[in-house]
Amino acid sequence: MTKLWARAREVIVLAPKRTLIVVAVLVGVVILYVLGSEKQQNGGANNANAPATTACRVAVTADVLNVRALPDGKSPIVGKFRLKAEADAEKTVQNGFRKLSEGRWVSNEYVQPLPGRDC
């Protein structure tokens, strides 16, 4: 009888902890869902103030375009794009290279802004 009584006390003590854990997980899921919904409504744009339809976006016009770490043709290659690939970009052009993001530059000669985009 004492084993049964001990087990009953254990269940009574653990039930609120388990319930609290389940509630905490559900609250976390709801928060992530709400944050994801807001990002989709903003178009997933890095700059929440800029409309997603006018942000700078470019298309690649070369067969293969190297992405470089710095705006220099001798800088290390950090990625590549194929013909007609599209990428978000910034308005910054330096030494003939357009900045895509921090540490990512492409030759401006081989990218073309998409129609209606502010580049």
PDB file of N, CA and C in Angstrom, residues 18-117:
ATOM      1  N   ARG A  18       4.410  19.084 -15.547  1.00  0.00           N
ATOM      2  CA  ARG A  18       4.199  18.665 -16.931  1.00  0.00           C
ATOM      3  C   ARG A  18       3.241  19.613 -17.643  1.00  0.00           C
ATOM      4  N   THR A  19       2.183  19.992 -16.961  1.00  0.00           N
ATOM      5  CA  THR A  19       1.214  20.929 -17.537  1.00  0.00           C
ATOM      6  C   THR A  19       1.887  22.260 -17.844  1.00  0.00           C
ATOM      7  N   LEU A  20       2.707  22.743 -16.939  1.00  0.00           N
ATOM      8  CA  LEU A  20       3.425  23.999 -17.141  1.00  0.00           C
ATOM      9  C   LEU A  20       4.356  23.905 -18.348  1.00  0.00           C
ATOM     10  N   ILE A  21       5.031  22.788 -18.502  1.00  0.00           N
ATOM     11  CA  ILE A  21       5.937  22.600 -19.643  1.00  0.00           C
ATOM     12  C   ILE A  21       5.146  22.601 -20.948  1.00  0.00           C
ATOM     13  N   VAL A  22       4.030  21.896 -20.982  1.00  0.00           N
ATOM     14  CA  VAL A  22       3.205  21.837 -22.193  1.00  0.00           C
ATOM     15  C   VAL A  22       2.689  23.236 -22.546  1.00  0.00           C
ATOM     16  N   VAL A  23       2.228  23.978 -21.556  1.00  0.00           N
ATOM     17  CA  VAL A  23       1.728  25.332 -21.792  1.00  0.00           C
ATOM     18  C   VAL A  23       2.852  26.228 -22.317  1.00  0.00           C
ATOM     19  N   ALA A  24       4.049  26.114 -21.734  1.00  0.00           N
ATOM     20  CA  ALA A  24       5.185  26.932 -22.177  1.00  0.00           C
ATOM     21  C   ALA A  24       5.549  26.623 -23.629  1.00  0.00           C
ATOM     22  N   VAL A  25       5.546  25.367 -24.007  1.00  0.00           N
ATOM     23  CA  VAL A  25       5.852  24.991 -25.391  1.00  0.00           C
ATOM     24  C   VAL A  25       4.790  25.553 -26.334  1.00  0.00           C
ATOM     25  N   LEU A  26       3.524  25.444 -25.965  1.00  0.00           N
ATOM     26  CA  LEU A  26       2.452  25.979 -26.808  1.00  0.00           C
ATOM     27  C   LEU A  26       2.567  27.494 -26.968  1.00  0.00           C
ATOM     28  N   VAL A  27       2.888  28.198 -25.899  1.00  0.00           N
ATOM     29  CA  VAL A  27       3.071  29.653 -25.983  1.00  0.00           C
ATOM     30  C   VAL A  27       4.227  29.979 -26.925  1.00  0.00           C
ATOM     31  N   GLY A  28       5.316  29.223 -26.841  1.00  0.00           N
ATOM     32  CA  GLY A  28       6.455  29.431 -27.739  1.00  0.00           C
ATOM     33  C   GLY A  28       6.077  29.231 -29.188  1.00  0.00           C
ATOM     34  N   VAL A  29       5.301  28.197 -29.476  1.00  0.00           N
ATOM     35  CA  VAL A  29       4.868  27.924 -30.846  1.00  0.00           C
ATOM     36  C   VAL A  29       3.991  29.078 -31.359  1.00  0.00           C
ATOM     37  N   VAL A  30       3.100  29.575 -30.533  1.00  0.00           N
ATOM     38  CA  VAL A  30       2.232  30.683 -30.938  1.00  0.00           C
ATOM     39  C   VAL A  30       3.064  31.933 -31.231  1.00  0.00           C
ATOM     40  N   ILE A  31       4.049  32.225 -30.403  1.00  0.00           N
ATOM     41  CA  ILE A  31       4.914  33.395 -30.625  1.00  0.00           C
ATOM     42  C   ILE A  31       5.657  33.261 -31.937  1.00  0.00           C
ATOM     43  N   LEU A  32       6.237  32.094 -32.209  1.00  0.00           N
ATOM     44  CA  LEU A  32       6.948  31.880 -33.472  1.00  0.00           C
ATOM     45  C   LEU A  32       6.010  32.014 -34.666  1.00  0.00           C
ATOM     46  N   TYR A  33       4.800  31.537 -34.538  1.00  0.00           N
ATOM     47  CA  TYR A  33       3.825  31.643 -35.615  1.00  0.00           C
ATOM     48  C   TYR A  33       3.493  33.108 -35.902  1.00  0.00           C
ATOM     49  N   VAL A  34       3.263  33.880 -34.850  1.00  0.00           N
ATOM     50  CA  VAL A  34       2.933  35.299 -35.019  1.00  0.00           C
ATOM     51  C   VAL A  34       4.097  36.044 -35.655  1.00  0.00           C
ATOM     52  N   LEU A  35       5.327  35.789 -35.204  1.00  0.00           N
ATOM     53  CA  LEU A  35       6.494  36.448 -35.788  1.00  0.00           C
ATOM     54  C   LEU A  35       6.659  36.070 -37.258  1.00  0.00           C
ATOM     55  N   GLY A  36       6.427  34.824 -37.595  1.00  0.00           N
ATOM     56  CA  GLY A  36       6.512  34.385 -38.982  1.00  0.00           C
ATOM     57  C   GLY A  36       5.446  35.024 -39.846  1.00  0.00           C
ATOM     58  N   SER A  37       4.247  35.194 -39.314  1.00  0.00           N
ATOM     59  CA  SER A  37       3.165  35.831 -40.066  1.00  0.00           C
ATOM     60  C   SER A  37       3.489  37.285 -40.345  1.00  0.00           C
ATOM     61  N   GLU A  38       4.074  37.984 -39.376  1.00  0.00           N
ATOM     62  CA  GLU A  38       4.442  39.390 -39.576  1.00  0.00           C
ATOM     63  C   GLU A  38       5.519  39.504 -40.647  1.00  0.00           C
ATOM     64  N   LYS A  39       6.478  38.578 -40.653  1.00  0.00           N
ATOM     65  CA  LYS A  39       7.547  38.625 -41.653  1.00  0.00           C
ATOM     66  C   LYS A  39       6.977  38.407 -43.048  1.00  0.00           C
ATOM     67  N   GLN A  40       6.013  37.492 -43.200  1.00  0.00           N
ATOM     68  CA  GLN A  40       5.396  37.254 -44.502  1.00  0.00           C
ATOM     69  C   GLN A  40       4.617  38.483 -44.961  1.00  0.00           C
ATOM     70  N   GLN A  41       3.939  39.148 -44.044  1.00  0.00           N
ATOM     71  CA  GLN A  41       3.185  40.342 -44.405  1.00  0.00           C
ATOM     72  C   GLN A  41       4.118  41.457 -44.857  1.00  0.00           C
ATOM     73  N   ASN A  42       5.328  41.509 -44.295  1.00  0.00           N
ATOM     74  CA  ASN A  42       6.315  42.511 -44.692  1.00  0.00           C
ATOM     75  C   ASN A  42       7.086  42.075 -45.921  1.00  0.00           C
ATOM     76  N   GLY A  43       6.764  40.946 -46.490  1.00  0.00           N
ATOM     77  CA  GLY A  43       7.444  40.461 -47.682  1.00  0.00           C
ATOM     78  C   GLY A  43       8.801  39.885 -47.389  1.00  0.00           C
ATOM     79  N   GLY A  44       9.120  39.654 -46.115  1.00  0.00           N
ATOM     80  CA  GLY A  44      10.423  39.107 -45.762  1.00  0.00           C
ATOM     81  C   GLY A  44      11.549  40.083 -46.036  1.00  0.00           C
ATOM     82  N   ALA A  45      11.243  41.352 -46.209  1.00  0.00           N
ATOM     83  CA  ALA A  45      12.266  42.348 -46.535  1.00  0.00           C
ATOM     84  C   ALA A  45      13.175  42.589 -45.347  1.00  0.00           C
ATOM     85  N   ASN A  46      14.458  42.830 -45.624  1.00  0.00           N
ATOM     86  CA  ASN A  46      15.408  43.150 -44.568  1.00  0.00           C
ATOM     87  C   ASN A  46      15.090  44.497 -43.957  1.00  0.00           C
ATOM     88  N   ASN A  47      14.617  45.435 -44.746  1.00  0.00           N
ATOM     89  CA  ASN A  47      14.263  46.756 -44.273  1.00  0.00           C
ATOM     90  C   ASN A  47      12.750  46.838 -44.204  1.00  0.00           C
ATOM     91  N   ALA A  48      12.195  46.842 -43.004  1.00  0.00           N
ATOM     92  CA  ALA A  48      10.746  46.808 -42.837  1.00  0.00           C
ATOM     93  C   ALA A  48      10.088  48.077 -43.369  1.00  0.00           C
ATOM     94  N   ASN A  49      10.840  49.177 -43.505  1.00  0.00           N
ATOM     95  CA  ASN A  49      10.267  50.425 -43.997  1.00  0.00           C
ATOM     96  C   ASN A  49      10.163  50.461 -45.512  1.00  0.00           C
ATOM     97  N   ALA A  50      10.943  49.656 -46.207  1.00  0.00           N
ATOM     98  CA  ALA A  50      10.937  49.669 -47.675  1.00  0.00           C
ATOM     99  C   ALA A  50       9.911  48.670 -48.195  1.00  0.00           C
ATOM    100  N   PRO A  51       9.058  49.104 -49.109  1.00  0.00           N
ATOM    101  CA  PRO A  51       8.107  48.153 -49.693  1.00  0.00           C
ATOM    102  C   PRO A  51       8.855  47.045 -50.433  1.00  0.00           C
ATOM    103  N   ALA A  52       8.371  45.827 -50.317  1.00  0.00           N
ATOM    104  CA  ALA A  52       9.058  44.681 -50.911  1.00  0.00           C
ATOM    105  C   ALA A  52       9.100  44.775 -52.435  1.00  0.00           C
ATOM    106  N   THR A  53       8.138  45.461 -53.045  1.00  0.00           N
ATOM    107  CA  THR A  53       8.079  45.514 -54.501  1.00  0.00           C
ATOM    108  C   THR A  53       9.059  46.506 -55.110  1.00  0.00           C
ATOM    109  N   THR A  54       9.606  47.452 -54.336  1.00  0.00           N
ATOM    110  CA  THR A  54      10.512  48.447 -54.902  1.00  0.00           C
ATOM    111  C   THR A  54      11.937  48.298 -54.401  1.00  0.00           C
ATOM    112  N   ALA A  55      12.207  47.384 -53.505  1.00  0.00           N
ATOM    113  CA  ALA A  55      13.570  47.186 -53.019  1.00  0.00           C
ATOM    114  C   ALA A  55      14.457  46.763 -54.179  1.00  0.00           C
ATOM    115  N   CYS A  56      15.741  47.108 -54.080  1.00  0.00           N
ATOM    116  CA  CYS A  56      16.670  46.792 -55.168  1.00  0.00           C
ATOM    117  C   CYS A  56      16.806  45.281 -55.325  1.00  0.00           C
ATOM    118  N   ARG A  57      16.611  44.826 -56.550  1.00  0.00           N
ATOM    119  CA  ARG A  57      16.770  43.417 -56.900  1.00  0.00           C
ATOM    120  C   ARG A  57      17.353  43.366 -58.304  1.00  0.00           C
ATOM    121  N   VAL A  58      18.323  42.499 -58.507  1.00  0.00           N
ATOM    122  CA  VAL A  58      19.019  42.433 -59.791  1.00  0.00           C
ATOM    123  C   VAL A  58      18.958  41.022 -60.359  1.00  0.00           C
ATOM    124  N   ALA A  59      19.116  40.937 -61.688  1.00  0.00           N
ATOM    125  CA  ALA A  59      19.182  39.654 -62.400  1.00  0.00           C
ATOM    126  C   ALA A  59      20.570  39.535 -63.008  1.00  0.00           C
ATOM    127  N   VAL A  60      21.119  38.336 -63.003  1.00  0.00           N
ATOM    128  CA  VAL A  60      22.460  38.069 -63.529  1.00  0.00           C
ATOM    129  C   VAL A  60      22.381  37.928 -65.046  1.00  0.00           C
ATOM    130  N   THR A  61      23.324  38.590 -65.761  1.00  0.00           N
ATOM    131  CA  THR A  61      23.355  38.529 -67.221  1.00  0.00           C
ATOM    132  C   THR A  61      24.541  37.710 -67.732  1.00  0.00           C
ATOM    133  N   ALA A  62      25.402  37.235 -66.851  1.00  0.00           N
ATOM    134  CA  ALA A  62      26.559  36.416 -67.242  1.00  0.00           C
ATOM    135  C   ALA A  62      26.213  34.937 -67.056  1.00  0.00           C
ATOM    136  N   ASP A  63      26.938  34.069 -67.775  1.00  0.00           N
ATOM    137  CA  ASP A  63      26.717  32.630 -67.602  1.00  0.00           C
ATOM    138  C   ASP A  63      26.970  32.209 -66.160  1.00  0.00           C
ATOM    139  N   VAL A  64      28.093  32.657 -65.598  1.00  0.00           N
ATOM    140  CA  VAL A  64      28.430  32.417 -64.196  1.00  0.00           C
ATOM    141  C   VAL A  64      29.005  33.712 -63.652  1.00  0.00           C
ATOM    142  N   LEU A  65      28.509  34.165 -62.523  1.00  0.00           N
ATOM    143  CA  LEU A  65      28.961  35.416 -61.923  1.00  0.00           C
ATOM    144  C   LEU A  65      29.518  35.120 -60.537  1.00  0.00           C
ATOM    145  N   ASN A  66      30.768  35.511 -60.316  1.00  0.00           N
ATOM    146  CA  ASN A  66      31.406  35.312 -59.015  1.00  0.00           C
ATOM    147  C   ASN A  66      30.935  36.371 -58.021  1.00  0.00           C
ATOM    148  N   VAL A  67      30.683  35.934 -56.811  1.00  0.00           N
ATOM    149  CA  VAL A  67      30.379  36.839 -55.705  1.00  0.00           C
ATOM    150  C   VAL A  67      31.670  36.967 -54.908  1.00  0.00           C
ATOM    151  N   ARG A  68      32.105  38.191 -54.681  1.00  0.00           N
ATOM    152  CA  ARG A  68      33.394  38.431 -54.034  1.00  0.00           C
ATOM    153  C   ARG A  68      33.212  39.046 -52.663  1.00  0.00           C
ATOM    154  N   ALA A  69      34.232  38.863 -51.818  1.00  0.00           N
ATOM    155  CA  ALA A  69      34.186  39.361 -50.445  1.00  0.00           C
ATOM    156  C   ALA A  69      34.336  40.880 -50.387  1.00  0.00           C
ATOM    157  N   LEU A  70      35.026  41.458 -51.358  1.00  0.00           N
ATOM    158  CA  LEU A  70      35.269  42.899 -51.413  1.00  0.00           C
ATOM    159  C   LEU A  70      35.033  43.386 -52.839  1.00  0.00           C
ATOM    160  N   PRO A  71      34.844  44.691 -53.029  1.00  0.00           N
ATOM    161  CA  PRO A  71      34.625  45.213 -54.384  1.00  0.00           C
ATOM    162  C   PRO A  71      35.937  45.294 -55.176  1.00  0.00           C
ATOM    163  N   ASP A  72      36.496  44.124 -55.458  1.00  0.00           N
ATOM    164  CA  ASP A  72      37.778  44.036 -56.162  1.00  0.00           C
ATOM    165  C   ASP A  72      37.818  42.688 -56.884  1.00  0.00           C
ATOM    166  N   GLY A  73      38.227  42.698 -58.154  1.00  0.00           N
ATOM    167  CA  GLY A  73      38.286  41.479 -58.952  1.00  0.00           C
ATOM    168  C   GLY A  73      39.271  40.452 -58.431  1.00  0.00           C
ATOM    169  N   LYS A  74      40.185  40.854 -57.559  1.00  0.00           N
ATOM    170  CA  LYS A  74      41.159  39.918 -56.989  1.00  0.00           C
ATOM    171  C   LYS A  74      40.756  39.448 -55.594  1.00  0.00           C
ATOM    172  N   SER A  75      39.632  39.907 -55.108  1.00  0.00           N
ATOM    173  CA  SER A  75      39.136  39.527 -53.788  1.00  0.00           C
ATOM    174  C   SER A  75      38.676  38.063 -53.807  1.00  0.00           C
ATOM    175  N   PRO A  76      38.714  37.380 -52.667  1.00  0.00           N
ATOM    176  CA  PRO A  76      38.281  35.973 -52.620  1.00  0.00           C
ATOM    177  C   PRO A  76      36.820  35.793 -53.072  1.00  0.00           C
ATOM    178  N   ILE A  77      36.572  34.700 -53.784  1.00  0.00           N
ATOM    179  CA  ILE A  77      35.219  34.353 -54.226  1.00  0.00           C
ATOM    180  C   ILE A  77      34.489  33.695 -53.057  1.00  0.00           C
ATOM    181  N   VAL A  78      33.305  34.224 -52.738  1.00  0.00           N
ATOM    182  CA  VAL A  78      32.517  33.680 -51.621  1.00  0.00           C
ATOM    183  C   VAL A  78      31.228  33.016 -52.094  1.00  0.00           C
ATOM    184  N   GLY A  79      30.985  33.043 -53.404  1.00  0.00           N
ATOM    185  CA  GLY A  79      29.783  32.414 -53.950  1.00  0.00           C
ATOM    186  C   GLY A  79      29.723  32.613 -55.453  1.00  0.00           C
ATOM    187  N   LYS A  80      28.687  32.061 -56.070  1.00  0.00           N
ATOM    188  CA  LYS A  80      28.504  32.179 -57.523  1.00  0.00           C
ATOM    189  C   LYS A  80      27.011  32.239 -57.829  1.00  0.00           C
ATOM    190  N   PHE A  81      26.694  32.914 -58.937  1.00  0.00           N
ATOM    191  CA  PHE A  81      25.335  32.948 -59.471  1.00  0.00           C
ATOM    192  C   PHE A  81      25.369  32.467 -60.909  1.00  0.00           C
ATOM    193  N   ARG A  82      24.299  31.862 -61.358  1.00  0.00           N
ATOM    194  CA  ARG A  82      24.167  31.429 -62.755  1.00  0.00           C
ATOM    195  C   ARG A  82      23.312  32.440 -63.517  1.00  0.00           C
ATOM    196  N   LEU A  83      23.325  32.332 -64.824  1.00  0.00           N
ATOM    197  CA  LEU A  83      22.566  33.206 -65.711  1.00  0.00           C
ATOM    198  C   LEU A  83      21.098  33.272 -65.286  1.00  0.00           C
ATOM    199  N   LYS A  84      20.558  34.476 -65.270  1.00  0.00           N
ATOM    200  CA  LYS A  84      19.164  34.785 -64.939  1.00  0.00           C
ATOM    201  C   LYS A  84      18.815  34.610 -63.462  1.00  0.00           C
ATOM    202  N   ALA A  85      19.804  34.306 -62.619  1.00  0.00           N
ATOM    203  CA  ALA A  85      19.533  34.243 -61.181  1.00  0.00           C
ATOM    204  C   ALA A  85      19.183  35.645 -60.703  1.00  0.00           C
ATOM    205  N   GLU A  86      18.357  35.730 -59.674  1.00  0.00           N
ATOM    206  CA  GLU A  86      17.977  37.016 -59.102  1.00  0.00           C
ATOM    207  C   GLU A  86      18.481  37.097 -57.671  1.00  0.00           C
ATOM    208  N   ALA A  87      18.815  38.328 -57.252  1.00  0.00           N
ATOM    209  CA  ALA A  87      19.310  38.524 -55.892  1.00  0.00           C
ATOM    210  C   ALA A  87      18.924  39.911 -55.402  1.00  0.00           C
ATOM    211  N   ASP A  88      18.684  40.017 -54.099  1.00  0.00           N
ATOM    212  CA  ASP A  88      18.495  41.321 -53.485  1.00  0.00           C
ATOM    213  C   ASP A  88      19.838  42.027 -53.487  1.00  0.00           C
ATOM    214  N   ALA A  89      19.815  43.337 -53.661  1.00  0.00           N
ATOM    215  CA  ALA A  89      21.052  44.102 -53.722  1.00  0.00           C
ATOM    216  C   ALA A  89      20.850  45.441 -53.020  1.00  0.00           C
ATOM    217  N   GLU A  90      21.936  46.154 -52.881  1.00  0.00           N
ATOM    218  CA  GLU A  90      21.887  47.500 -52.322  1.00  0.00           C
ATOM    219  C   GLU A  90      22.185  48.488 -53.435  1.00  0.00           C
ATOM    220  N   LYS A  91      21.956  49.764 -53.193  1.00  0.00           N
ATOM    221  CA  LYS A  91      22.220  50.792 -54.195  1.00  0.00           C
ATOM    222  C   LYS A  91      23.716  51.089 -54.326  1.00  0.00           C
ATOM    223  N   THR A  92      24.510  50.641 -53.381  1.00  0.00           N
ATOM    224  CA  THR A  92      25.934  50.949 -53.348  1.00  0.00           C
ATOM    225  C   THR A  92      26.689  50.287 -54.497  1.00  0.00           C
ATOM    226  N   VAL A  93      27.394  51.106 -55.286  1.00  0.00           N
ATOM    227  CA  VAL A  93      28.279  50.618 -56.342  1.00  0.00           C
ATOM    228  C   VAL A  93      29.647  51.245 -56.085  1.00  0.00           C
ATOM    229  N   GLN A  94      30.678  50.399 -56.010  1.00  0.00           N
ATOM    230  CA  GLN A  94      32.040  50.857 -55.703  1.00  0.00           C
ATOM    231  C   GLN A  94      33.028  50.094 -56.573  1.00  0.00           C
ATOM    232  N   ASN A  95      33.916  50.800 -57.234  1.00  0.00           N
ATOM    233  CA  ASN A  95      34.917  50.185 -58.125  1.00  0.00           C
ATOM    234  C   ASN A  95      34.280  49.284 -59.180  1.00  0.00           C
ATOM    235  N   GLY A  96      33.063  49.615 -59.609  1.00  0.00           N
ATOM    236  CA  GLY A  96      32.389  48.805 -60.616  1.00  0.00           C
ATOM    237  C   GLY A  96      31.712  47.561 -60.059  1.00  0.00           C
ATOM    238  N   PHE A  97      31.628  47.449 -58.728  1.00  0.00           N
ATOM    239  CA  PHE A  97      30.989  46.307 -58.084  1.00  0.00           C
ATOM    240  C   PHE A  97      29.761  46.772 -57.312  1.00  0.00           C
ATOM    241  N   ARG A  98      28.684  45.995 -57.417  1.00  0.00           N
ATOM    242  CA  ARG A  98      27.463  46.294 -56.669  1.00  0.00           C
ATOM    243  C   ARG A  98      27.447  45.461 -55.392  1.00  0.00           C
ATOM    244  N   LYS A  99      27.086  46.110 -54.308  1.00  0.00           N
ATOM    245  CA  LYS A  99      27.018  45.431 -53.011  1.00  0.00           C
ATOM    246  C   LYS A  99      25.687  44.690 -52.893  1.00  0.00           C
ATOM    247  N   LEU A 100      25.781  43.384 -52.610  1.00  0.00           N
ATOM    248  CA  LEU A 100      24.573  42.598 -52.363  1.00  0.00           C
ATOM    249  C   LEU A 100      24.220  42.642 -50.882  1.00  0.00           C
ATOM    250  N   SER A 101      25.233  42.427 -50.056  1.00  0.00           N
ATOM    251  CA  SER A 101      25.086  42.492 -48.607  1.00  0.00           C
ATOM    252  C   SER A 101      26.494  42.587 -48.032  1.00  0.00           C
ATOM    253  N   GLU A 102      26.614  42.580 -46.738  1.00  0.00           N
ATOM    254  CA  GLU A 102      27.933  42.704 -46.109  1.00  0.00           C
ATOM    255  C   GLU A 102      28.824  41.540 -46.547  1.00  0.00           C
ATOM    256  N   GLY A 103      29.964  41.885 -47.157  1.00  0.00           N
ATOM    257  CA  GLY A 103      30.918  40.870 -47.588  1.00  0.00           C
ATOM    258  C   GLY A 103      30.519  40.118 -48.848  1.00  0.00           C
ATOM    259  N   ARG A 104      29.588  40.686 -49.638  1.00  0.00           N
ATOM    260  CA  ARG A 104      29.120  40.029 -50.879  1.00  0.00           C
ATOM    261  C   ARG A 104      28.963  41.099 -51.957  1.00  0.00           C
ATOM    262  N   TRP A 105      29.854  41.056 -52.967  1.00  0.00           N
ATOM    263  CA  TRP A 105      29.888  42.027 -54.058  1.00  0.00           C
ATOM    264  C   TRP A 105      29.922  41.292 -55.395  1.00  0.00           C
ATOM    265  N   VAL A 106      29.265  41.885 -56.411  1.00  0.00           N
ATOM    266  CA  VAL A 106      29.310  41.323 -57.765  1.00  0.00           C
ATOM    267  C   VAL A 106      29.635  42.447 -58.747  1.00  0.00           C
ATOM    268  N   SER A 107      30.213  42.066 -59.880  1.00  0.00           N
ATOM    269  CA  SER A 107      30.512  43.049 -60.913  1.00  0.00           C
ATOM    270  C   SER A 107      29.202  43.649 -61.413  1.00  0.00           C
ATOM    271  N   ASN A 108      29.096  44.973 -61.346  1.00  0.00           N
ATOM    272  CA  ASN A 108      27.871  45.660 -61.761  1.00  0.00           C
ATOM    273  C   ASN A 108      27.628  45.523 -63.265  1.00  0.00           C
ATOM    274  N   GLU A 109      28.674  45.198 -64.010  1.00  0.00           N
ATOM    275  CA  GLU A 109      28.572  45.025 -65.453  1.00  0.00           C
ATOM    276  C   GLU A 109      27.699  43.817 -65.817  1.00  0.00           C
ATOM    277  N   TYR A 110      27.615  42.845 -64.920  1.00  0.00           N
ATOM    278  CA  TYR A 110      26.918  41.587 -65.226  1.00  0.00           C
ATOM    279  C   TYR A 110      25.627  41.393 -64.436  1.00  0.00           C
ATOM    280  N   VAL A 111      25.089  42.483 -63.893  1.00  0.00           N
ATOM    281  CA  VAL A 111      23.778  42.428 -63.252  1.00  0.00           C
ATOM    282  C   VAL A 111      22.929  43.563 -63.801  1.00  0.00           C
ATOM    283  N   GLN A 112      21.641  43.318 -63.844  1.00  0.00           N
ATOM    284  CA  GLN A 112      20.707  44.320 -64.357  1.00  0.00           C
ATOM    285  C   GLN A 112      19.560  44.457 -63.362  1.00  0.00           C
ATOM    286  N   PRO A 113      19.247  45.685 -62.929  1.00  0.00           N
ATOM    287  CA  PRO A 113      18.120  45.863 -62.016  1.00  0.00           C
ATOM    288  C   PRO A 113      16.812  45.376 -62.652  1.00  0.00           C
ATOM    289  N   LEU A 114      15.991  44.754 -61.880  1.00  0.00           N
ATOM    290  CA  LEU A 114      14.685  44.304 -62.372  1.00  0.00           C
ATOM    291  C   LEU A 114      13.785  45.518 -62.589  1.00  0.00           C
ATOM    292  N   PRO A 115      12.880  45.440 -63.541  1.00  0.00           N
ATOM    293  CA  PRO A 115      11.982  46.579 -63.813  1.00  0.00           C
ATOM    294  C   PRO A 115      11.190  46.971 -62.574  1.00  0.00           C
ATOM    295  N   GLY A 116      11.085  48.274 -62.354  1.00  0.00           N
ATOM    296  CA  GLY A 116      10.299  48.787 -61.227  1.00  0.00           C
ATOM    297  C   GLY A 116      11.011  48.742 -59.895  1.00  0.00           C
ATOM    298  N   ARG A 117      12.272  48.342 -59.901  1.00  0.00           N
ATOM    299  CA  ARG A 117      13.034  48.258 -58.657  1.00  0.00           C
ATOM    300  C   ARG A 117      13.905  49.494 -58.496  1.00  0.00           C
TER     301      ARG A 117
END
